[in-house]
Short mmCIF file of C-alpha atoms and ligand atoms in Angstrom, two decimals:
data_model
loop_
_atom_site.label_atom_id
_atom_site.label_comp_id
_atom_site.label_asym_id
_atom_site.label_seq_id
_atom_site.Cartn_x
_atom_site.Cartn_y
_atom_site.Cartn_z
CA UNK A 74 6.54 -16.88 28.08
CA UNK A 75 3.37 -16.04 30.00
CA UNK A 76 0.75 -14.04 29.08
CA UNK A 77 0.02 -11.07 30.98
CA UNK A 78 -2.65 -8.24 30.36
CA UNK A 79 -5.07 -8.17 27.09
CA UNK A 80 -3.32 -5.51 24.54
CA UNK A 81 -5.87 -5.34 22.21
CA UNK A 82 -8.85 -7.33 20.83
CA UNK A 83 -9.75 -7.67 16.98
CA UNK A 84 -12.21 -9.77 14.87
CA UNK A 85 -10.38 -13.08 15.10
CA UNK A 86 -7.83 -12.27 17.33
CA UNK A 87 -6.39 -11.20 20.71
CA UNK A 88 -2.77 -9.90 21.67
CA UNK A 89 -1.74 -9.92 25.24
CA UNK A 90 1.31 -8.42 25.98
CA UNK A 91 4.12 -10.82 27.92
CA UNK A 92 6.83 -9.55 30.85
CA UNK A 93 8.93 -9.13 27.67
CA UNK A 94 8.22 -5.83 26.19
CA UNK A 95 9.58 -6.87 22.90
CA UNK A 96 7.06 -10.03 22.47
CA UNK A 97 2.97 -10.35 22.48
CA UNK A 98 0.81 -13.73 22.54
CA UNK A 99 -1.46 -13.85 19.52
CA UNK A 100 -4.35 -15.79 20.54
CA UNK A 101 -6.86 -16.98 17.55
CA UNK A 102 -10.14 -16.95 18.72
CA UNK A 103 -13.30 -18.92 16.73
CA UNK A 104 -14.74 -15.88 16.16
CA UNK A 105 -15.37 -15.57 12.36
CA UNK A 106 -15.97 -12.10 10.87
CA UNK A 107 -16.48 -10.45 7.01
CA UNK A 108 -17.87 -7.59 5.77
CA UNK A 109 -15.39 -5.56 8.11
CA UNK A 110 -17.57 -7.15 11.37
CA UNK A 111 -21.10 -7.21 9.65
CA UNK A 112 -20.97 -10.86 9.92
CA UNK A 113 -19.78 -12.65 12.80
CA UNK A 114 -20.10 -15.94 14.10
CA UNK A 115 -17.94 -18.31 16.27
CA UNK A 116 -17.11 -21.48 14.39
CA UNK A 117 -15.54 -24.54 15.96
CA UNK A 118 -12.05 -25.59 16.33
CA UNK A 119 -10.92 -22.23 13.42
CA UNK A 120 -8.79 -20.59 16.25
CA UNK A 121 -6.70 -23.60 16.56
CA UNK A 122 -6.54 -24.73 13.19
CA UNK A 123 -5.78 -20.93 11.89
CA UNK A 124 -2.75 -20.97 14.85
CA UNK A 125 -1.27 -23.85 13.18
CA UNK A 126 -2.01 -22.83 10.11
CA UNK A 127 -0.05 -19.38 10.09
CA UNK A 128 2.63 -21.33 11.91
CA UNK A 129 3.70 -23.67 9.57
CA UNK A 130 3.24 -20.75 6.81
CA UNK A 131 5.21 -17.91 8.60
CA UNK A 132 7.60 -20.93 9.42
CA UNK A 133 8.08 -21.69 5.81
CA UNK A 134 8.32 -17.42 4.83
CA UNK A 135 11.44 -17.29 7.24
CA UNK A 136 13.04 -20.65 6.24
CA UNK A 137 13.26 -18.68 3.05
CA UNK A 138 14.59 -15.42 3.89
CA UNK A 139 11.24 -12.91 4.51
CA UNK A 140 11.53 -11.33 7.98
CA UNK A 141 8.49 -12.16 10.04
CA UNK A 142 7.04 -11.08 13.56
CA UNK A 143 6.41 -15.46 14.31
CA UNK A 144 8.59 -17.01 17.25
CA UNK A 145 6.94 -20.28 17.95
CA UNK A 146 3.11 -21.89 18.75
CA UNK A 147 2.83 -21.62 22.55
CA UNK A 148 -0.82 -24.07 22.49
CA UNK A 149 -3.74 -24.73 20.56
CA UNK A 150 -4.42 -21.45 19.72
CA UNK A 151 -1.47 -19.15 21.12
CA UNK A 152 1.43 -18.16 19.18
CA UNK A 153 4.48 -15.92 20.41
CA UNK A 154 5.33 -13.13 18.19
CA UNK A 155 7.61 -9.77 18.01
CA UNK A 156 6.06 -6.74 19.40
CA UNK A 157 5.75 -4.73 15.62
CA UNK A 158 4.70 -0.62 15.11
CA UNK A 159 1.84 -1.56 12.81
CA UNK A 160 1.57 0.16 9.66
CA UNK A 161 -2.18 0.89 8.78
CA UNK A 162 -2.06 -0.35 5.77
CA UNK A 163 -2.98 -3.98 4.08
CA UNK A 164 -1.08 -5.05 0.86
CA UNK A 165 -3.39 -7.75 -1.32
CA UNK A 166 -1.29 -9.67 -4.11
CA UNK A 167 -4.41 -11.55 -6.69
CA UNK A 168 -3.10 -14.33 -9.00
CA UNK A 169 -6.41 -14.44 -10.19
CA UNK A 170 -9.30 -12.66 -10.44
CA UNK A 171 -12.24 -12.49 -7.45
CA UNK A 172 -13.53 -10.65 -4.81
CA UNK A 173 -13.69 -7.26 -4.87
CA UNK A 174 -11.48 -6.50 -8.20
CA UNK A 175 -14.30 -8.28 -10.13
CA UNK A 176 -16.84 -5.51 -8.38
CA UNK A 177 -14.93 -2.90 -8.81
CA UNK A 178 -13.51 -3.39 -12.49
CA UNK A 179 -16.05 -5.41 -13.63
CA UNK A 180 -13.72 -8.19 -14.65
CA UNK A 181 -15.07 -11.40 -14.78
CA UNK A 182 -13.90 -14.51 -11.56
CA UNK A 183 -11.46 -16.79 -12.47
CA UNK A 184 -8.87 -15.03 -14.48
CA UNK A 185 -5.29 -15.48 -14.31
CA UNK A 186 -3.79 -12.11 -13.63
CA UNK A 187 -0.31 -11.93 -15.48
CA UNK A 188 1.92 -10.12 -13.70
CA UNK A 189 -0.32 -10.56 -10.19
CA UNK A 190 -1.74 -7.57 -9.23
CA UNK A 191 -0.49 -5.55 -6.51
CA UNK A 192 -3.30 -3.15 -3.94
CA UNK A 193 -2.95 -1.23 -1.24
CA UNK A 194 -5.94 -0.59 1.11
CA UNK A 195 -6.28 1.30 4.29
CA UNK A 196 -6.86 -1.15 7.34
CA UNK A 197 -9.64 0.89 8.85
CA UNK A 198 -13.20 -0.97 9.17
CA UNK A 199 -15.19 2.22 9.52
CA UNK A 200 -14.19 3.09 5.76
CA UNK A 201 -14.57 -0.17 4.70
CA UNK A 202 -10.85 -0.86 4.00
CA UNK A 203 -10.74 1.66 0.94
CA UNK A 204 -7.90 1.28 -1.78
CA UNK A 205 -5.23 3.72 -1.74
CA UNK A 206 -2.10 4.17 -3.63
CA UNK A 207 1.35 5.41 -2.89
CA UNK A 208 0.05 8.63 -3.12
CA UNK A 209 -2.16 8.43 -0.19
CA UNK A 210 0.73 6.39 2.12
CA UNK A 211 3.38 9.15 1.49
CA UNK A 212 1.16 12.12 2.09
CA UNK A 213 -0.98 11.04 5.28
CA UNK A 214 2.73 9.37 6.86
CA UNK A 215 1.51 5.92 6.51
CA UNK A 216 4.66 4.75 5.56
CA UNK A 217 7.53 5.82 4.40
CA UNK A 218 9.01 5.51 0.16
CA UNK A 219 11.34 2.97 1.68
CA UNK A 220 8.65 1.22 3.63
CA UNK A 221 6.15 1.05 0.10
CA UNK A 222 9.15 -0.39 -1.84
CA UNK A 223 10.17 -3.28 1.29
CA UNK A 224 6.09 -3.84 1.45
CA UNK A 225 6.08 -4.69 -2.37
CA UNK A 226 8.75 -6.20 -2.64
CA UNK A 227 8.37 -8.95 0.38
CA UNK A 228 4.53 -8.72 -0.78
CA UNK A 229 5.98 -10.46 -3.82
CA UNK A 230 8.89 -13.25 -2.52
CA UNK A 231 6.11 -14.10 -0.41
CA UNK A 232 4.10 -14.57 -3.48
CA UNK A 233 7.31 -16.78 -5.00
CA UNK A 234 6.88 -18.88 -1.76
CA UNK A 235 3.22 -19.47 -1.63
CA UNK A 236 2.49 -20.28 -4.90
CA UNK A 237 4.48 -22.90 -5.41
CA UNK A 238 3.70 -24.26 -1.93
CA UNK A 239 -0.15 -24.65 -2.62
CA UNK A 240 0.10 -25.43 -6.34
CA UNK A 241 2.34 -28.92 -4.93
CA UNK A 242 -0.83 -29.17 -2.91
CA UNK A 243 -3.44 -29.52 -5.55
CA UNK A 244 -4.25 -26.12 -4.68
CA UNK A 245 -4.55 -22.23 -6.34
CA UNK A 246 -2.98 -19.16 -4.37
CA UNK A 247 -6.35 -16.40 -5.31
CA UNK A 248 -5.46 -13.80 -3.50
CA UNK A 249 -4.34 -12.63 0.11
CA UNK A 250 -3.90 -9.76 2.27
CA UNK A 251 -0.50 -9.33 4.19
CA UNK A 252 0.38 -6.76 6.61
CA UNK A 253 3.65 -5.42 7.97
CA UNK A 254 5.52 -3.61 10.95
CA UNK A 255 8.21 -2.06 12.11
CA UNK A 256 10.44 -3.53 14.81
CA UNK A 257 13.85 -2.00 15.93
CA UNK A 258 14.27 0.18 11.75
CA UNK A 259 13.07 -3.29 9.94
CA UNK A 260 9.82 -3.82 8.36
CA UNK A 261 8.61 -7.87 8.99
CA UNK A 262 5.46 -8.96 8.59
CA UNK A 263 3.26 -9.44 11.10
CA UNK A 264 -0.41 -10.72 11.36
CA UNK A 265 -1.52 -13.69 10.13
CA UNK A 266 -1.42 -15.84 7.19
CA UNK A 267 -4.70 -18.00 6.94
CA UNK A 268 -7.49 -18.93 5.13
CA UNK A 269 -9.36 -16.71 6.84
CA UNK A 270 -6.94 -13.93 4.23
CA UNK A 271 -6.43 -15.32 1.53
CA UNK A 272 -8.62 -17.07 -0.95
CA UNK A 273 -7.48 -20.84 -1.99
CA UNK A 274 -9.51 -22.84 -4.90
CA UNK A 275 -9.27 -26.75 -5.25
CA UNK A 276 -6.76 -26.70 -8.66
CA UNK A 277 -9.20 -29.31 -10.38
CA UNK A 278 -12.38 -28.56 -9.16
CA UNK A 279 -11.85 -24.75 -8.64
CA UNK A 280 -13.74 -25.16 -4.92
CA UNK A 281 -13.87 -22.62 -2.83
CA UNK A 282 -12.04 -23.77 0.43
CA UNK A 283 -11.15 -20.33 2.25
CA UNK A 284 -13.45 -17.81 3.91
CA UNK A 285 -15.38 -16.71 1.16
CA UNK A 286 -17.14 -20.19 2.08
CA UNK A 287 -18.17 -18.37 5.35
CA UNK A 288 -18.74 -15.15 3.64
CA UNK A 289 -20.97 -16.66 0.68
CA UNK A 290 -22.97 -18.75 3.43
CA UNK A 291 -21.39 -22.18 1.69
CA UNK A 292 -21.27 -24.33 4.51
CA UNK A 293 -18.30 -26.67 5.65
CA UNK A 294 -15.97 -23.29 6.42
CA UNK A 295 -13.51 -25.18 9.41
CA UNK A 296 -13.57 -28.65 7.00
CA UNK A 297 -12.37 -26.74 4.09
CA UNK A 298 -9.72 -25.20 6.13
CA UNK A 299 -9.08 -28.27 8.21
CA UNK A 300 -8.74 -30.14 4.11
CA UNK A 301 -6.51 -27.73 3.17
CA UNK A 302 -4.12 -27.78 6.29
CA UNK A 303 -3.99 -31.55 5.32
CA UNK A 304 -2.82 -31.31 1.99
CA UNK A 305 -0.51 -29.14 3.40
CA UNK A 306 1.01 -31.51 5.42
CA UNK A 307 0.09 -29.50 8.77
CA UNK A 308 -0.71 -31.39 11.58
CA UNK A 309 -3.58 -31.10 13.71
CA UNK A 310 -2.54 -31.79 17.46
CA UNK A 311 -0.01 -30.19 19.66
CA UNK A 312 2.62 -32.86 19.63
CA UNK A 313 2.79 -32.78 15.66
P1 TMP B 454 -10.93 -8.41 -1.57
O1 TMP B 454 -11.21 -9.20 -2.80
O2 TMP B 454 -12.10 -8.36 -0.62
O3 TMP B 454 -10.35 -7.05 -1.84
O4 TMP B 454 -9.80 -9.21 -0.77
C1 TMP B 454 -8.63 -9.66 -1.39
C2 TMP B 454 -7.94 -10.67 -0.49
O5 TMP B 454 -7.43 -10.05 0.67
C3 TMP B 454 -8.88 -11.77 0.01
O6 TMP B 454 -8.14 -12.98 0.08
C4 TMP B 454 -9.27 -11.34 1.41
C5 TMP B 454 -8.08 -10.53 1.84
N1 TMP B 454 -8.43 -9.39 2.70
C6 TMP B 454 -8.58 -9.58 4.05
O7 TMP B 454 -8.41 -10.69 4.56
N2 TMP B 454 -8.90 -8.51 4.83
C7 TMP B 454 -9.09 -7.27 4.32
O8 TMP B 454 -9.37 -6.36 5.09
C8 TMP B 454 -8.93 -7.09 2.90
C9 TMP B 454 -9.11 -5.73 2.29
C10 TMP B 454 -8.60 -8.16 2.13
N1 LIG B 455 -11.93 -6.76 6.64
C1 LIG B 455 -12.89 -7.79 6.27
C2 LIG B 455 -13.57 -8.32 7.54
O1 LIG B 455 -14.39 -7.65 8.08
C3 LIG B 455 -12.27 -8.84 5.48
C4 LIG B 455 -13.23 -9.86 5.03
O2 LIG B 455 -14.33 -9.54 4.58
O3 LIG B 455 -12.85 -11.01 5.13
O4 LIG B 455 -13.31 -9.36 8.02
#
């Protein structure tokens, strides 16, 4: 399917639409951004390796039953997806503690949260992403009561996936951000799934090997990806 005019361009990635009105191309740029597009920089070879990346992961969600917007890879960095109504809204599952729950609560990095926590935050970069609850969703039309419960509860069989996916891997499952959308009365999700959202720590050593690398000025950001896609078992070049 060919790409025809530019939809819409984000941080880290760009959607053309296609001469199919029901599918988009995803393309995943190097562009790099955190701090809702304070920082930005382009870093070598992440739009490729984030393409096969979500891939293989969205590949692995609907081998197991979650409804996702992912067709197939198209190139290096071009994937095929569903059209989806975007729902505004970002849903963040934390295994264990970091990032922004240890600023807000004052809880210290590192602990296991038992059962994972569940957020909602508003995807709007002006407001810096700001948590909301149910509350909020239902009365502003964000989503429907239906929608919340289908968000949480895919939110957490992806969660049943994951975790077991990158534990096999030598690897810990942080935190991530999902997002869904509608397409013909079902809610799949849609976006990505990267290291670029989520947060992944070496299982031994606790490393840091997602973007809070980029965002804490660590160095080796596309390695640490490029290490994880390989104990992952995710190859590299087109024909893999
Ligand atoms: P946080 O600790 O900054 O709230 O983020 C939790 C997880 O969700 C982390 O893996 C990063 C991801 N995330 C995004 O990728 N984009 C976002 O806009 C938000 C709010 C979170
Ligand atoms: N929404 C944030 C951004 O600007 C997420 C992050 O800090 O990674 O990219």
């Amino acid at each position: 399917m060919q790409k025809r005019a530019e939809l819409y361009s984000g941080k880290a990635k760009t959607v053309y639409t296609t001469e199919d009105p029901e599918h988009l191309v995803l393309e995943f740029r190097d562009d790099t951004s955190a701090f809702d597009g304070e920082k930005v920089e382009r870093l070598a070879r992440k739009g490729a390796v984030n393409n096969r990346f979500n891939g293989f992961i969205m590949e692995r969600l609907q081998a197991a039953g979650i409804p996702t917007h992912f067709e197939r890879l198209l190139g290096e960095r071009e994937a095929l997806v569903k059209r989806l109504d975007m729902l505004p809204v970002e849903c963040v599952i934390r295994n264990i503690s970091a990032g922004s729950l240890c600023r807000r609560l004052g809880v210290a990095e590192g602990l296991d949260l038992e059962p994972p926590v569940f957020e909602f935050f508003l995807k709007n970069d002006a407001l810096h992403d700001p948590m909301i609850n149910d509350s909020h969703i239902l009365t502003f039309g964000w989503a429907t009561a239906a929608e919340i419960r289908r968000m949480k509860e895919l939110t957490r069989e992806v969660n049943g996936v994951l975790q077991p996916l990158f534990r096999e891997a030598g690897l810990l499952l942080v935190d991530y951000k999902l997002e869904f959308g509608r397409f013909r009365g079902e809610l799949l999700l849609g976006d990505e799934f990267s290291p670029d959202g989520c947060r992944l720590w070496d299982a031994k050593t606790r490393e840091k090997l997602d973007k809070d690398r980029f965002r804490q000025g660590l160095g080796s950001v596309v390695e640490s990806y490029e290490e994880v896609a390989r104990r992952l078992g995710i190859g590299m070049t087109a024909s893999s």
